[in-house]
PDB file of C-alpha atoms in Angstrom:
ATOM      1  CA  MET A   1      -5.028  -8.885 -12.717  1.00 86.00           C
ATOM      2  CA  ARG A   2      -4.447  -5.236 -12.371  1.00 90.00           C
ATOM      3  CA  PHE A   3      -7.611  -3.071 -12.069  1.00 95.00           C
ATOM      4  CA  GLN A   4      -8.848  -0.046 -13.916  1.00 96.00           C
ATOM      5  CA  TYR A   5     -12.306  -0.246 -12.758  1.00 97.00           C
ATOM      6  CA  CYS A   6     -13.633  -0.756  -9.509  1.00 96.00           C
ATOM      7  CA  PRO A   7     -15.229  -4.207  -9.564  1.00 95.00           C
ATOM      8  CA  TYR A   8     -17.823  -3.571  -7.448  1.00 95.00           C
ATOM      9  CA  CYS A   9     -19.244  -0.094  -9.015  1.00 97.00           C
ATOM     10  CA  GLY A  10     -17.881   0.121 -12.269  1.00 96.00           C
ATOM     11  CA  ARG A  11     -16.154   3.278 -11.762  1.00 97.00           C
ATOM     12  CA  LYS A  12     -12.963   4.339 -13.447  1.00 97.00           C
ATOM     13  CA  ALA A  13      -9.790   4.019 -10.684  1.00 97.00           C
ATOM     14  CA  VAL A  14      -7.713   6.630  -9.513  1.00 97.00           C
ATOM     15  CA  GLN A  15      -3.794   6.202  -8.491  1.00 97.00           C
ATOM     16  CA  LYS A  16      -3.620   6.823  -4.813  1.00 96.00           C
ATOM     17  CA  GLU A  17      -0.486   6.412  -2.253  1.00 94.00           C
ATOM     18  CA  ILE A  18      -1.622   3.974   0.226  1.00 91.00           C
ATOM     19  CA  GLY A  19       1.066   3.757   3.177  1.00 88.00           C
ATOM     20  CA  ASP A  20       4.141   1.759   2.639  1.00 90.00           C
ATOM     21  CA  GLU A  21       2.298  -0.173  -0.347  1.00 88.00           C
ATOM     22  CA  GLY A  22       3.188   2.771  -2.694  1.00 92.00           C
ATOM     23  CA  VAL A  23       0.593   4.154  -5.138  1.00 95.00           C
ATOM     24  CA  ILE A  24      -1.966   1.529  -6.276  1.00 94.00           C
ATOM     25  CA  PRO A  25      -5.821   1.603  -7.896  1.00 96.00           C
ATOM     26  CA  TYR A  26      -8.251   3.004  -5.524  1.00 96.00           C
ATOM     27  CA  CYS A  27     -11.889   3.542  -5.938  1.00 97.00           C
ATOM     28  CA  GLU A  28     -13.144   6.899  -4.484  1.00 96.00           C
ATOM     29  CA  SER A  29     -16.747   5.903  -4.955  1.00 97.00           C
ATOM     30  CA  CYS A  30     -16.356   2.925  -2.579  1.00 97.00           C
ATOM     31  CA  ALA A  31     -13.510   4.265  -0.677  1.00 96.00           C
ATOM     32  CA  VAL A  32     -11.437   0.795  -1.339  1.00 95.00           C
ATOM     33  CA  PRO A  33      -8.046   0.354  -2.668  1.00 95.00           C
ATOM     34  CA  LEU A  34      -7.727  -2.252  -5.616  1.00 95.00           C
ATOM     35  CA  TRP A  35      -5.095  -4.658  -4.956  1.00 92.00           C
ATOM     36  CA  ASP A  36      -3.685  -6.659  -7.675  1.00 89.00           C
ATOM     37  CA  MET A  37      -5.033 -10.022  -7.847  1.00 89.00           C
ATOM     38  CA  PHE A  38      -3.865 -13.470  -8.707  1.00 91.00           C
ATOM     39  CA  THR A  39      -5.103 -16.893  -8.675  1.00 94.00           C
ATOM     40  CA  THR A  40      -3.599 -19.245  -5.914  1.00 95.00           C
ATOM     41  CA  SER A  41      -2.801 -23.117  -7.059  1.00 97.00           C
ATOM     42  CA  ILE A  42      -0.733 -25.995  -5.616  1.00 98.00           C
ATOM     43  CA  ILE A  43       1.767 -27.802  -7.330  1.00 98.00           C
ATOM     44  CA  ALA A  44       2.864 -31.305  -6.022  1.00 98.00           C
ATOM     45  CA  ALA A  45       5.765 -33.649  -6.212  1.00 98.00           C
ATOM     46  CA  VAL A  46       4.169 -36.974  -5.485  1.00 98.00           C
ATOM     47  CA  VAL A  47       6.522 -39.444  -3.981  1.00 98.00           C
ATOM     48  CA  ASN A  48       6.402 -42.894  -3.020  1.00 97.00           C
ATOM     49  CA  GLU A  49       8.140 -45.231  -0.706  1.00 97.00           C
ATOM     50  CA  CYS A  50      10.415 -46.820  -3.445  1.00 97.00           C
ATOM     51  CA  GLY A  51      12.320 -43.427  -3.688  1.00 96.00           C
ATOM     52  CA  GLU A  52      10.354 -42.391  -7.190  1.00 98.00           C
ATOM     53  CA  VAL A  53       7.957 -39.409  -8.375  1.00 98.00           C
ATOM     54  CA  ALA A  54       4.753 -39.231 -10.291  1.00 98.00           C
ATOM     55  CA  LEU A  55       5.459 -37.313 -13.526  1.00 98.00           C
ATOM     56  CA  LEU A  56       2.472 -36.560 -15.632  1.00 97.00           C
ATOM     57  CA  ARG A  57       2.417 -35.757 -19.573  1.00 95.00           C
ATOM     58  CA  GLN A  58      -0.449 -33.175 -20.177  1.00 93.00           C
ATOM     59  CA  ASN A  59       0.301 -31.782 -23.831  1.00 89.00           C
ATOM     60  CA  TYR A  60      -2.018 -28.833 -23.295  1.00 87.00           C
ATOM     61  CA  VAL A  61       0.580 -27.701 -20.687  1.00 85.00           C
ATOM     62  CA  SER A  62       3.810 -29.102 -22.565  1.00 84.00           C
ATOM     63  CA  THR A  63       4.412 -31.576 -25.471  1.00 86.00           C
ATOM     64  CA  THR A  64       8.015 -31.575 -24.779  1.00 89.00           C
ATOM     65  CA  ASN A  65       8.435 -31.877 -20.843  1.00 93.00           C
ATOM     66  CA  HIS A  66       6.704 -33.819 -18.176  1.00 96.00           C
ATOM     67  CA  VAL A  67       4.852 -31.892 -15.307  1.00 97.00           C
ATOM     68  CA  CYS A  68       3.657 -32.361 -11.765  1.00 98.00           C
ATOM     69  CA  VAL A  69       0.226 -32.363 -10.248  1.00 98.00           C
ATOM     70  CA  ALA A  70      -1.289 -29.004 -10.021  1.00 97.00           C
ATOM     71  CA  GLY A  71      -4.441 -27.304  -9.856  1.00 96.00           C
ATOM     72  CA  VAL A  72      -6.231 -24.343  -8.540  1.00 96.00           C
ATOM     73  CA  MET A  73      -7.663 -23.873  -5.080  1.00 97.00           C
ATOM     74  CA  LYS A  74     -11.308 -23.925  -4.479  1.00 96.00           C
ATOM     75  CA  LEU A  75     -12.948 -21.336  -2.124  1.00 94.00           C
ATOM     76  CA  GLY A  76     -13.051 -22.571   1.206  1.00 96.00           C
ATOM     77  CA  GLU A  77     -10.604 -25.070   0.676  1.00 97.00           C
ATOM     78  CA  SER A  78      -7.070 -25.153   2.245  1.00 97.00           C
ATOM     79  CA  ALA A  79      -3.859 -25.838   0.359  1.00 98.00           C
ATOM     80  CA  GLU A  80      -3.473 -29.092   1.882  1.00 98.00           C
ATOM     81  CA  GLU A  81      -7.043 -30.138   0.705  1.00 98.00           C
ATOM     82  CA  THR A  82      -6.363 -28.929  -2.770  1.00 98.00           C
ATOM     83  CA  VAL A  83      -3.327 -30.973  -2.642  1.00 98.00           C
ATOM     84  CA  VAL A  84      -5.032 -34.366  -1.660  1.00 98.00           C
ATOM     85  CA  ARG A  85      -7.930 -33.880  -4.073  1.00 98.00           C
ATOM     86  CA  GLU A  86      -5.732 -32.932  -7.156  1.00 98.00           C
ATOM     87  CA  ILE A  87      -3.745 -36.102  -6.859  1.00 98.00           C
ATOM     88  CA  GLY A  88      -7.144 -38.019  -6.323  1.00 97.00           C
ATOM     89  CA  GLU A  89      -8.412 -36.485  -9.416  1.00 97.00           C
ATOM     90  CA  GLU A  90      -5.499 -36.472 -11.701  1.00 97.00           C
ATOM     91  CA  LEU A  91      -4.081 -39.928 -10.904  1.00 98.00           C
ATOM     92  CA  GLY A  92      -6.116 -41.629  -9.261  1.00 97.00           C
ATOM     93  CA  LEU A  93      -4.122 -41.909  -5.581  1.00 97.00           C
ATOM     94  CA  SER A  94      -4.589 -41.709  -1.989  1.00 97.00           C
ATOM     95  CA  VAL A  95      -2.338 -39.257  -0.051  1.00 98.00           C
ATOM     96  CA  LYS A  96      -0.638 -40.198   2.908  1.00 98.00           C
ATOM     97  CA  SER A  97       0.887 -37.145   4.157  1.00 98.00           C
ATOM     98  CA  VAL A  98       1.366 -33.601   2.719  1.00 98.00           C
ATOM     99  CA  GLU A  99       4.479 -31.162   3.554  1.00 98.00           C
ATOM    100  CA  PHE A 100       4.704 -27.604   2.143  1.00 98.00           C
ATOM    101  CA  VAL A 101       7.957 -26.826   0.681  1.00 98.00           C
ATOM    102  CA  LYS A 102       7.883 -23.455  -1.056  1.00 97.00           C
ATOM    103  CA  SER A 103       5.967 -20.896  -2.620  1.00 97.00           C
ATOM    104  CA  TYR A 104       6.825 -19.935  -6.150  1.00 96.00           C
ATOM    105  CA  PRO A 105       5.442 -16.771  -8.227  1.00 94.00           C
ATOM    106  CA  TYR A 106       4.326 -17.479 -11.509  1.00 93.00           C
ATOM    107  CA  GLU A 107       3.941 -13.932 -12.895  1.00 88.00           C
ATOM    108  CA  LYS A 108       3.430 -15.313 -16.781  1.00 88.00           C
ATOM    109  CA  LYS A 109       0.016 -16.668 -15.405  1.00 88.00           C
ATOM    110  CA  GLU A 110      -0.680 -14.247 -12.720  1.00 92.00           C
ATOM    111  CA  MET A 111      -0.441 -17.084 -10.125  1.00 94.00           C
ATOM    112  CA  LEU A 112       1.146 -18.030  -6.810  1.00 96.00           C
ATOM    113  CA  MET A 113       1.876 -21.534  -6.795  1.00 97.00           C
ATOM    114  CA  LEU A 114       2.189 -23.199  -3.498  1.00 98.00           C
ATOM    115  CA  GLY A 115       4.782 -26.511  -3.859  1.00 98.00           C
ATOM    116  CA  PHE A 116       4.365 -29.737  -1.857  1.00 98.00           C
ATOM    117  CA  LYS A 117       5.747 -32.893  -1.151  1.00 98.00           C
ATOM    118  CA  ALA A 118       2.622 -35.481  -1.125  1.00 98.00           C
ATOM    119  CA  VAL A 119       3.593 -38.956  -0.198  1.00 98.00           C
ATOM    120  CA  ALA A 120       1.467 -42.006  -1.463  1.00 98.00           C
ATOM    121  CA  GLU A 121       1.956 -45.599  -1.964  1.00 96.00           C
ATOM    122  CA  LYS A 122       3.236 -46.813  -5.046  1.00 96.00           C
ATOM    123  CA  GLY A 123       0.197 -48.180  -7.193  1.00 94.00           C
ATOM    124  CA  ASP A 124      -1.445 -48.079 -10.463  1.00 96.00           C
ATOM    125  CA  PHE A 125      -2.826 -44.648 -12.046  1.00 97.00           C
ATOM    126  CA  VAL A 126      -6.065 -43.661 -12.630  1.00 97.00           C
ATOM    127  CA  LEU A 127      -5.965 -40.904 -14.876  1.00 97.00           C
ATOM    128  CA  SER A 128      -8.121 -37.919 -15.267  1.00 96.00           C
ATOM    129  CA  GLY A 129      -9.041 -36.573 -18.822  1.00 93.00           C
ATOM    130  CA  GLU A 130      -6.767 -34.168 -18.379  1.00 92.00           C
ATOM    131  CA  VAL A 131      -3.760 -36.215 -18.096  1.00 96.00           C
ATOM    132  CA  ASP A 132      -2.427 -37.990 -21.210  1.00 96.00           C
ATOM    133  CA  ALA A 133       0.176 -40.227 -19.414  1.00 96.00           C
ATOM    134  CA  ALA A 134       1.945 -40.723 -15.773  1.00 97.00           C
ATOM    135  CA  GLU A 135       4.840 -42.792 -14.526  1.00 97.00           C
ATOM    136  CA  TRP A 136       6.526 -43.451 -11.484  1.00 98.00           C
ATOM    137  CA  VAL A 137      10.049 -41.774 -12.248  1.00 98.00           C
ATOM    138  CA  LYS A 138      13.248 -42.649 -10.000  1.00 98.00           C
ATOM    139  CA  PHE A 139      14.764 -39.644  -8.229  1.00 97.00           C
ATOM    140  CA  GLU A 140      18.058 -39.536 -10.039  1.00 97.00           C
ATOM    141  CA  ASP A 141      16.010 -39.436 -13.283  1.00 97.00           C
ATOM    142  CA  ALA A 142      12.860 -37.300 -12.638  1.00 98.00           C
ATOM    143  CA  LEU A 143      14.974 -33.778 -13.285  1.00 97.00           C
ATOM    144  CA  GLY A 144      15.966 -34.792 -16.828  1.00 97.00           C
ATOM    145  CA  LEU A 145      12.279 -34.946 -17.665  1.00 97.00           C
ATOM    146  CA  LEU A 146      11.198 -31.586 -16.504  1.00 97.00           C
ATOM    147  CA  ARG A 147      12.074 -28.488 -18.129  1.00 95.00           C
ATOM    148  CA  GLU A 148      15.118 -27.354 -16.447  1.00 96.00           C
ATOM    149  CA  GLY A 149      14.244 -24.192 -14.330  1.00 96.00           C
ATOM    150  CA  SER A 150      10.259 -24.585 -14.149  1.00 96.00           C
ATOM    151  CA  ILE A 151       8.699 -24.672 -10.968  1.00 97.00           C
ATOM    152  CA  ALA A 152       8.104 -28.478 -11.265  1.00 97.00           C
ATOM    153  CA  TRP A 153      11.900 -28.816 -11.561  1.00 98.00           C
ATOM    154  CA  GLN A 154      12.958 -26.665  -8.779  1.00 98.00           C
ATOM    155  CA  LEU A 155      10.059 -28.378  -6.686  1.00 98.00           C
ATOM    156  CA  VAL A 156      11.282 -31.600  -7.663  1.00 98.00           C
ATOM    157  CA  ARG A 157      14.973 -30.733  -6.983  1.00 98.00           C
ATOM    158  CA  ALA A 158      14.133 -29.464  -3.509  1.00 98.00           C
ATOM    159  CA  VAL A 159      12.403 -32.785  -2.481  1.00 97.00           C
ATOM    160  CA  ILE A 160      14.948 -34.795  -3.678  1.00 96.00           C
ATOM    161  CA  ARG A 161      17.904 -33.030  -2.179  1.00 94.00           C
ATOM    162  CA  ALA A 162      15.846 -32.954   1.054  1.00 92.00           C
ATOM    163  CA  GLU A 163      15.359 -36.734   1.228  1.00 79.00           C
TER     164      GLU A 163
END
């Protein structure tokens, strides 16, 4: 989100040079720079002891490709806590370990996605209402089910290569 008006007082922002940051919106009334804002979210490649990754179908995200578990961080929650919560909510799985892989800017939705590998024991899924289907997929088959070049594809590829 790029500010045109101050979220504190409602006054129209002016453009001001701020050190090395360059020209950005600034509220003269509140004397504050108005940095661009984005949503921070997680995306997780959930893997098990059998060399498989959990891939989801969420028709509101894609009707043609699978996706990974993803979700928005809540205030007061760490990224790792978000990973554990989202996997529990969407798949009904308990997470044994979480490892940061890489961050991915997602400009289309003004998001920063923090990518993780999460290890869970293979088990049956208990799906949330926002997940249409999920399945454990062998590493060698997983990339073919994801949209090539997508953040999920990049994350799963990085996790598979590290195994």
